[in-house]
PDB file of N, CA and C in Angstrom:
ATOM      1  N   UNK A   1      48.744 121.526 126.124  1.00 88.00           N
ATOM      2  CA  UNK A   1      49.641 120.085 126.726  1.00 88.00           C
ATOM      3  C   UNK A   1      50.240 118.977 125.683  1.00 88.00           C
ATOM      4  N   UNK A   2      51.654 118.872 125.571  1.00 95.00           N
ATOM      5  CA  UNK A   2      52.755 118.413 124.675  1.00 95.00           C
ATOM      6  C   UNK A   2      51.902 116.746 124.419  1.00 95.00           C
ATOM      7  N   UNK A   3      52.132 115.549 123.644  1.00 97.00           N
ATOM      8  CA  UNK A   3      52.360 114.554 123.544  1.00 97.00           C
ATOM      9  C   UNK A   3      53.280 114.370 122.648  1.00 97.00           C
ATOM     10  N   UNK A   4      54.930 113.394 123.160  1.00 98.00           N
ATOM     11  CA  UNK A   4      55.760 113.723 122.912  1.00 98.00           C
ATOM     12  C   UNK A   4      55.720 112.433 121.472  1.00 98.00           C
ATOM     13  N   UNK A   5      55.254 111.241 122.305  1.00 98.00           N
ATOM     14  CA  UNK A   5      55.025 110.334 120.662  1.00 98.00           C
ATOM     15  C   UNK A   5      53.340 110.277 121.037  1.00 98.00           C
ATOM     16  N   UNK A   6      52.988 109.672 119.450  1.00 98.00           N
ATOM     17  CA  UNK A   6      51.348 108.794 119.176  1.00 98.00           C
ATOM     18  C   UNK A   6      51.295 108.336 118.646  1.00 98.00           C
ATOM     19  N   UNK A   7      51.864 107.170 118.095  1.00 98.00           N
ATOM     20  CA  UNK A   7      51.383 106.090 117.811  1.00 98.00           C
ATOM     21  C   UNK A   7      50.043 105.078 117.668  1.00 98.00           C
ATOM     22  N   UNK A   8      50.264 105.602 116.046  1.00 98.00           N
ATOM     23  CA  UNK A   8      48.581 104.403 115.508  1.00 98.00           C
ATOM     24  C   UNK A   8      48.664 103.638 115.247  1.00 98.00           C
ATOM     25  N   UNK A   9      48.017 103.191 115.533  1.00 98.00           N
ATOM     26  CA  UNK A   9      47.689 101.650 114.698  1.00 98.00           C
ATOM     27  C   UNK A   9      46.010 100.936 114.679  1.00 98.00           C
ATOM     28  N   UNK A  10      45.898 101.176 114.457  1.00 98.00           N
ATOM     29  CA  UNK A  10      44.392 101.431 115.296  1.00 98.00           C
ATOM     30  C   UNK A  10      43.034 100.564 113.278  1.00 98.00           C
ATOM     31  N   UNK A  11      44.106  99.836 112.347  1.00 97.00           N
ATOM     32  CA  UNK A  11      43.833  98.443 111.338  1.00 97.00           C
ATOM     33  C   UNK A  11      42.625  99.485 110.439  1.00 97.00           C
ATOM     34  N   UNK A  12      42.960 100.583 109.771  1.00 97.00           N
ATOM     35  CA  UNK A  12      42.408 101.462 108.721  1.00 97.00           C
ATOM     36  C   UNK A  12      41.681 102.741 109.428  1.00 97.00           C
ATOM     37  N   UNK A  13      41.370 103.058 111.145  1.00 98.00           N
ATOM     38  CA  UNK A  13      40.066 104.198 111.669  1.00 98.00           C
ATOM     39  C   UNK A  13      41.678 105.024 111.488  1.00 98.00           C
ATOM     40  N   UNK A  14      43.100 104.979 111.415  1.00 98.00           N
ATOM     41  CA  UNK A  14      44.004 106.105 111.465  1.00 98.00           C
ATOM     42  C   UNK A  14      43.416 106.866 110.338  1.00 98.00           C
ATOM     43  N   UNK A  15      42.416 107.036 108.855  1.00 98.00           N
ATOM     44  CA  UNK A  15      41.851 107.739 107.913  1.00 98.00           C
ATOM     45  C   UNK A  15      40.445 108.530 108.053  1.00 98.00           C
ATOM     46  N   UNK A  16      40.166 108.100 110.242  1.00 98.00           N
ATOM     47  CA  UNK A  16      38.693 109.175 109.766  1.00 98.00           C
ATOM     48  C   UNK A  16      39.821 110.135 111.503  1.00 98.00           C
ATOM     49  N   UNK A  17      40.884 109.306 111.749  1.00 98.00           N
ATOM     50  CA  UNK A  17      41.498 109.733 113.698  1.00 98.00           C
ATOM     51  C   UNK A  17      42.071 111.094 112.955  1.00 98.00           C
ATOM     52  N   UNK A  18      43.467 111.218 111.910  1.00 98.00           N
ATOM     53  CA  UNK A  18      44.257 111.600 111.460  1.00 98.00           C
ATOM     54  C   UNK A  18      43.434 113.153 111.594  1.00 98.00           C
ATOM     55  N   UNK A  19      42.846 113.210 110.060  1.00 98.00           N
ATOM     56  CA  UNK A  19      41.120 114.484 109.869  1.00 98.00           C
ATOM     57  C   UNK A  19      41.126 114.863 110.563  1.00 98.00           C
ATOM     58  N   UNK A  20      40.603 114.824 112.030  1.00 98.00           N
ATOM     59  CA  UNK A  20      39.780 114.941 111.971  1.00 98.00           C
ATOM     60  C   UNK A  20      41.111 115.626 113.737  1.00 98.00           C
ATOM     61  N   UNK A  21      42.562 115.427 114.511  1.00 98.00           N
ATOM     62  CA  UNK A  21      42.918 115.679 114.630  1.00 98.00           C
ATOM     63  C   UNK A  21      43.992 116.649 114.231  1.00 98.00           C
ATOM     64  N   UNK A  22      43.979 116.883 112.381  1.00 98.00           N
ATOM     65  CA  UNK A  22      44.276 117.659 112.128  1.00 98.00           C
ATOM     66  C   UNK A  22      43.428 119.119 111.684  1.00 98.00           C
ATOM     67  N   UNK A  23      42.305 118.940 111.922  1.00 98.00           N
ATOM     68  CA  UNK A  23      41.115 120.460 111.279  1.00 98.00           C
ATOM     69  C   UNK A  23      41.296 120.609 112.623  1.00 98.00           C
ATOM     70  N   UNK A  24      41.032 119.300 113.342  1.00 98.00           N
ATOM     71  CA  UNK A  24      41.116 120.504 115.403  1.00 98.00           C
ATOM     72  C   UNK A  24      42.008 121.322 115.705  1.00 98.00           C
ATOM     73  N   UNK A  25      43.048 120.867 115.805  1.00 97.00           N
ATOM     74  CA  UNK A  25      43.969 121.536 116.135  1.00 97.00           C
ATOM     75  C   UNK A  25      45.336 120.878 116.471  1.00 97.00           C
ATOM     76  N   UNK A  26      44.713 119.376 117.205  1.00 96.00           N
ATOM     77  CA  UNK A  26      45.699 118.720 118.129  1.00 96.00           C
ATOM     78  C   UNK A  26      46.368 118.426 117.821  1.00 96.00           C
ATOM     79  N   UNK A  27      47.087 117.911 116.374  1.00 98.00           N
ATOM     80  CA  UNK A  27      48.319 117.130 115.671  1.00 98.00           C
ATOM     81  C   UNK A  27      49.238 118.655 116.130  1.00 98.00           C
ATOM     82  N   UNK A  28      49.228 119.759 116.402  1.00 97.00           N
ATOM     83  CA  UNK A  28      50.156 120.227 116.589  1.00 97.00           C
ATOM     84  C   UNK A  28      50.962 120.471 117.409  1.00 97.00           C
ATOM     85  N   UNK A  29      50.225 120.038 118.806  1.00 98.00           N
ATOM     86  CA  UNK A  29      51.569 118.927 120.144  1.00 98.00           C
ATOM     87  C   UNK A  29      51.511 118.116 120.345  1.00 98.00           C
ATOM     88  N   UNK A  30      51.415 117.910 118.867  1.00 98.00           N
ATOM     89  CA  UNK A  30      51.518 116.365 118.411  1.00 98.00           C
ATOM     90  C   UNK A  30      53.680 115.656 118.497  1.00 98.00           C
ATOM     91  N   UNK A  31      54.718 115.627 119.575  1.00 98.00           N
ATOM     92  CA  UNK A  31      56.058 116.636 118.823  1.00 98.00           C
ATOM     93  C   UNK A  31      56.548 115.047 117.055  1.00 98.00           C
ATOM     94  N   UNK A  32      55.907 114.155 118.218  1.00 98.00           N
ATOM     95  CA  UNK A  32      56.963 112.634 117.199  1.00 98.00           C
ATOM     96  C   UNK A  32      55.554 111.253 116.672  1.00 98.00           C
ATOM     97  N   UNK A  33      54.736 111.364 115.522  1.00 98.00           N
ATOM     98  CA  UNK A  33      53.541 110.951 115.220  1.00 98.00           C
ATOM     99  C   UNK A  33      54.039 109.804 114.710  1.00 98.00           C
ATOM    100  N   UNK A  34      53.720 108.413 114.794  1.00 98.00           N
ATOM    101  CA  UNK A  34      54.112 107.165 113.697  1.00 98.00           C
ATOM    102  C   UNK A  34      53.085 106.321 113.803  1.00 98.00           C
ATOM    103  N   UNK A  35      52.794 106.209 112.725  1.00 98.00           N
ATOM    104  CA  UNK A  35      51.272 105.970 112.058  1.00 98.00           C
ATOM    105  C   UNK A  35      52.152 104.838 111.130  1.00 98.00           C
ATOM    106  N   UNK A  36      51.156 103.342 111.303  1.00 98.00           N
ATOM    107  CA  UNK A  36      50.864 102.797 109.952  1.00 98.00           C
ATOM    108  C   UNK A  36      49.165 102.849 109.368  1.00 98.00           C
ATOM    109  N   UNK A  37      49.364 103.238 107.752  1.00 98.00           N
ATOM    110  CA  UNK A  37      48.018 103.762 107.567  1.00 98.00           C
ATOM    111  C   UNK A  37      48.487 101.981 106.307  1.00 98.00           C
ATOM    112  N   UNK A  38      47.167 101.708 106.521  1.00 97.00           N
ATOM    113  CA  UNK A  38      46.126 100.259 106.042  1.00 97.00           C
ATOM    114  C   UNK A  38      45.801 100.654 104.343  1.00 97.00           C
ATOM    115  N   UNK A  39      46.152  99.239 103.844  1.00 97.00           N
ATOM    116  CA  UNK A  39      46.018  99.819 102.061  1.00 97.00           C
ATOM    117  C   UNK A  39      45.067  98.955 102.270  1.00 97.00           C
ATOM    118  N   UNK A  40      44.260  97.910 102.550  1.00 97.00           N
ATOM    119  CA  UNK A  40      42.610  96.981 102.542  1.00 97.00           C
ATOM    120  C   UNK A  40      41.678  98.080 102.800  1.00 97.00           C
ATOM    121  N   UNK A  41      42.141  99.320 103.709  1.00 96.00           N
ATOM    122  CA  UNK A  41      40.756 100.750 103.663  1.00 96.00           C
ATOM    123  C   UNK A  41      39.912 100.977 101.966  1.00 96.00           C
ATOM    124  N   UNK A  42      38.971 101.294 101.673  1.00 97.00           N
ATOM    125  CA  UNK A  42      38.970 101.572 100.048  1.00 97.00           C
ATOM    126  C   UNK A  42      39.654 103.395 100.022  1.00 97.00           C
ATOM    127  N   UNK A  43      40.262 103.525  99.052  1.00 97.00           N
ATOM    128  CA  UNK A  43      40.889 104.361  98.704  1.00 97.00           C
ATOM    129  C   UNK A  43      41.859 105.009  99.502  1.00 97.00           C
ATOM    130  N   UNK A  44      42.430 104.296  99.834  1.00 98.00           N
ATOM    131  CA  UNK A  44      43.670 104.221 100.961  1.00 98.00           C
ATOM    132  C   UNK A  44      44.537 105.215  99.986  1.00 98.00           C
ATOM    133  N   UNK A  45      45.123 105.050  98.715  1.00 98.00           N
ATOM    134  CA  UNK A  45      46.088 105.726  98.563  1.00 98.00           C
ATOM    135  C   UNK A  45      46.215 107.433  98.142  1.00 98.00           C
ATOM    136  N   UNK A  46      44.910 107.585  97.928  1.00 98.00           N
ATOM    137  CA  UNK A  46      44.507 109.202  97.796  1.00 98.00           C
ATOM    138  C   UNK A  46      43.848 109.643  98.873  1.00 98.00           C
ATOM    139  N   UNK A  47      43.532 109.198 100.105  1.00 98.00           N
ATOM    140  CA  UNK A  47      43.544 109.268 101.398  1.00 98.00           C
ATOM    141  C   UNK A  47      44.422 109.387 101.906  1.00 98.00           C
ATOM    142  N   UNK A  48      45.878 109.050 102.245  1.00 98.00           N
ATOM    143  CA  UNK A  48      47.105 108.813 102.418  1.00 98.00           C
ATOM    144  C   UNK A  48      47.463 110.139 102.440  1.00 98.00           C
ATOM    145  N   UNK A  49      47.727 109.751 100.952  1.00 98.00           N
ATOM    146  CA  UNK A  49      48.125 111.184 100.214  1.00 98.00           C
ATOM    147  C   UNK A  49      47.820 112.541 100.606  1.00 98.00           C
ATOM    148  N   UNK A  50      46.201 113.491 101.141  1.00 98.00           N
ATOM    149  CA  UNK A  50      45.360 114.095 101.794  1.00 98.00           C
ATOM    150  C   UNK A  50      45.939 114.423 103.229  1.00 98.00           C
ATOM    151  N   UNK A  51      45.756 113.360 103.851  1.00 98.00           N
ATOM    152  CA  UNK A  51      47.250 112.730 104.758  1.00 98.00           C
ATOM    153  C   UNK A  51      48.535 113.586 105.329  1.00 98.00           C
ATOM    154  N   UNK A  52      48.942 113.218 104.032  1.00 98.00           N
ATOM    155  CA  UNK A  52      50.641 113.496 103.544  1.00 98.00           C
ATOM    156  C   UNK A  52      50.370 114.856 103.138  1.00 98.00           C
ATOM    157  N   UNK A  53      49.505 115.465 102.932  1.00 98.00           N
ATOM    158  CA  UNK A  53      49.785 117.114 102.381  1.00 98.00           C
ATOM    159  C   UNK A  53      49.484 117.797 103.817  1.00 98.00           C
ATOM    160  N   UNK A  54      47.493 117.454 104.315  1.00 98.00           N
ATOM    161  CA  UNK A  54      48.488 118.335 105.443  1.00 98.00           C
ATOM    162  C   UNK A  54      48.419 118.264 107.125  1.00 98.00           C
ATOM    163  N   UNK A  55      49.130 117.051 106.888  1.00 98.00           N
ATOM    164  CA  UNK A  55      50.481 117.525 107.461  1.00 98.00           C
ATOM    165  C   UNK A  55      51.993 117.583 107.776  1.00 98.00           C
ATOM    166  N   UNK A  56      51.982 117.556 106.341  1.00 98.00           N
ATOM    167  CA  UNK A  56      53.505 119.121 106.130  1.00 98.00           C
ATOM    168  C   UNK A  56      52.967 120.433 106.451  1.00 98.00           C
ATOM    169  N   UNK A  57      52.310 120.582 106.490  1.00 97.00           N
ATOM    170  CA  UNK A  57      51.711 122.103 107.323  1.00 97.00           C
ATOM    171  C   UNK A  57      52.771 122.403 108.901  1.00 97.00           C
ATOM    172  N   UNK A  58      52.060 120.939 109.426  1.00 98.00           N
ATOM    173  CA  UNK A  58      53.044 121.199 110.559  1.00 98.00           C
ATOM    174  C   UNK A  58      54.520 120.433 110.948  1.00 98.00           C
ATOM    175  N   UNK A  59      54.328 119.133 110.548  1.00 98.00           N
ATOM    176  CA  UNK A  59      55.211 118.453 110.775  1.00 98.00           C
ATOM    177  C   UNK A  59      56.851 118.269 109.235  1.00 98.00           C
ATOM    178  N   UNK A  60      57.807 117.494 109.683  1.00 98.00           N
ATOM    179  CA  UNK A  60      57.833 116.753 108.414  1.00 98.00           C
ATOM    180  C   UNK A  60      57.927 114.961 108.686  1.00 98.00           C
ATOM    181  N   UNK A  61      58.707 114.625 107.434  1.00 98.00           N
ATOM    182  CA  UNK A  61      58.386 113.128 106.923  1.00 98.00           C
ATOM    183  C   UNK A  61      59.773 112.445 107.590  1.00 98.00           C
ATOM    184  N   UNK A  62      59.740 112.014 107.817  1.00 98.00           N
ATOM    185  CA  UNK A  62      61.595 111.826 108.976  1.00 98.00           C
ATOM    186  C   UNK A  62      61.903 110.592 108.287  1.00 98.00           C
ATOM    187  N   UNK A  63      60.971 109.190 107.726  1.00 98.00           N
ATOM    188  CA  UNK A  63      61.296 108.494 107.461  1.00 98.00           C
ATOM    189  C   UNK A  63      60.134 107.589 106.914  1.00 98.00           C
ATOM    190  N   UNK A  64      60.127 106.828 106.045  1.00 98.00           N
ATOM    191  CA  UNK A  64      58.682 105.676 105.416  1.00 98.00           C
ATOM    192  C   UNK A  64      58.840 104.239 104.805  1.00 98.00           C
ATOM    193  N   UNK A  65      57.912 104.123 105.551  1.00 97.00           N
ATOM    194  CA  UNK A  65      58.590 102.911 104.100  1.00 97.00           C
ATOM    195  C   UNK A  65      56.600 102.533 103.716  1.00 97.00           C
ATOM    196  N   UNK A  66      56.378 102.790 102.509  1.00 95.00           N
ATOM    197  CA  UNK A  66      54.851 102.744 102.491  1.00 95.00           C
ATOM    198  C   UNK A  66      54.271 101.746 102.889  1.00 95.00           C
ATOM    199  N   UNK A  67      52.950 101.697 104.064  1.00 96.00           N
ATOM    200  CA  UNK A  67      51.452 100.979 104.294  1.00 96.00           C
ATOM    201  C   UNK A  67      51.967  99.702 105.553  1.00 96.00           C
ATOM    202  N   UNK A  68      53.860 100.737 106.088  1.00 96.00           N
ATOM    203  CA  UNK A  68      54.512  99.390 106.537  1.00 96.00           C
ATOM    204  C   UNK A  68      53.921 100.671 108.001  1.00 96.00           C
ATOM    205  N   UNK A  69      55.204 101.861 108.436  1.00 98.00           N
ATOM    206  CA  UNK A  69      54.909 101.756 109.838  1.00 98.00           C
ATOM    207  C   UNK A  69      55.657 103.884 108.350  1.00 98.00           C
ATOM    208  N   UNK A  70      55.536 104.627 109.083  1.00 98.00           N
ATOM    209  CA  UNK A  70      56.111 105.862 108.637  1.00 98.00           C
ATOM    210  C   UNK A  70      56.323 106.831 110.602  1.00 98.00           C
ATOM    211  N   UNK A  71      56.821 107.963 110.161  1.00 98.00           N
ATOM    212  CA  UNK A  71      57.719 108.554 111.486  1.00 98.00           C
ATOM    213  C   UNK A  71      57.327 110.143 110.537  1.00 98.00           C
ATOM    214  N   UNK A  72      57.299 110.690 111.724  1.00 98.00           N
ATOM    215  CA  UNK A  72      56.960 112.205 111.507  1.00 98.00           C
ATOM    216  C   UNK A  72      57.546 112.957 112.511  1.00 98.00           C
ATOM    217  N   UNK A  73      57.519 113.704 112.180  1.00 98.00           N
ATOM    218  CA  UNK A  73      58.190 115.533 113.849  1.00 98.00           C
ATOM    219  C   UNK A  73      57.893 115.965 113.388  1.00 98.00           C
ATOM    220  N   UNK A  74      56.979 117.297 114.672  1.00 98.00           N
ATOM    221  CA  UNK A  74      56.881 118.434 114.306  1.00 98.00           C
ATOM    222  C   UNK A  74      57.798 119.537 114.157  1.00 98.00           C
ATOM    223  N   UNK A  75      57.668 120.461 112.770  1.00 97.00           N
ATOM    224  CA  UNK A  75      58.652 121.629 112.954  1.00 97.00           C
ATOM    225  C   UNK A  75      58.347 122.387 114.057  1.00 97.00           C
ATOM    226  N   UNK A  76      59.650 123.212 114.149  1.00 87.00           N
ATOM    227  CA  UNK A  76      59.941 124.046 114.829  1.00 87.00           C
ATOM    228  C   UNK A  76      58.752 125.546 114.200  1.00 87.00           C
TER     229      UNK A  76
END
């Protein structure tokens, strides 16, 4: 099943959800991802950087307001 848009704003739990989706391959079914990373989480910058590196395997970053909102689209 394809997901056209996955919008993630879950108050810090994005740091658990997104690596899980990437590891299980679920992220490959997401056409567009909008995510709000939260900076109050311990080590948020390095966790976000690791998620970014993993996401670039399947998606491209279209726009980014750091620790506000960012948008990704699946690579063809």
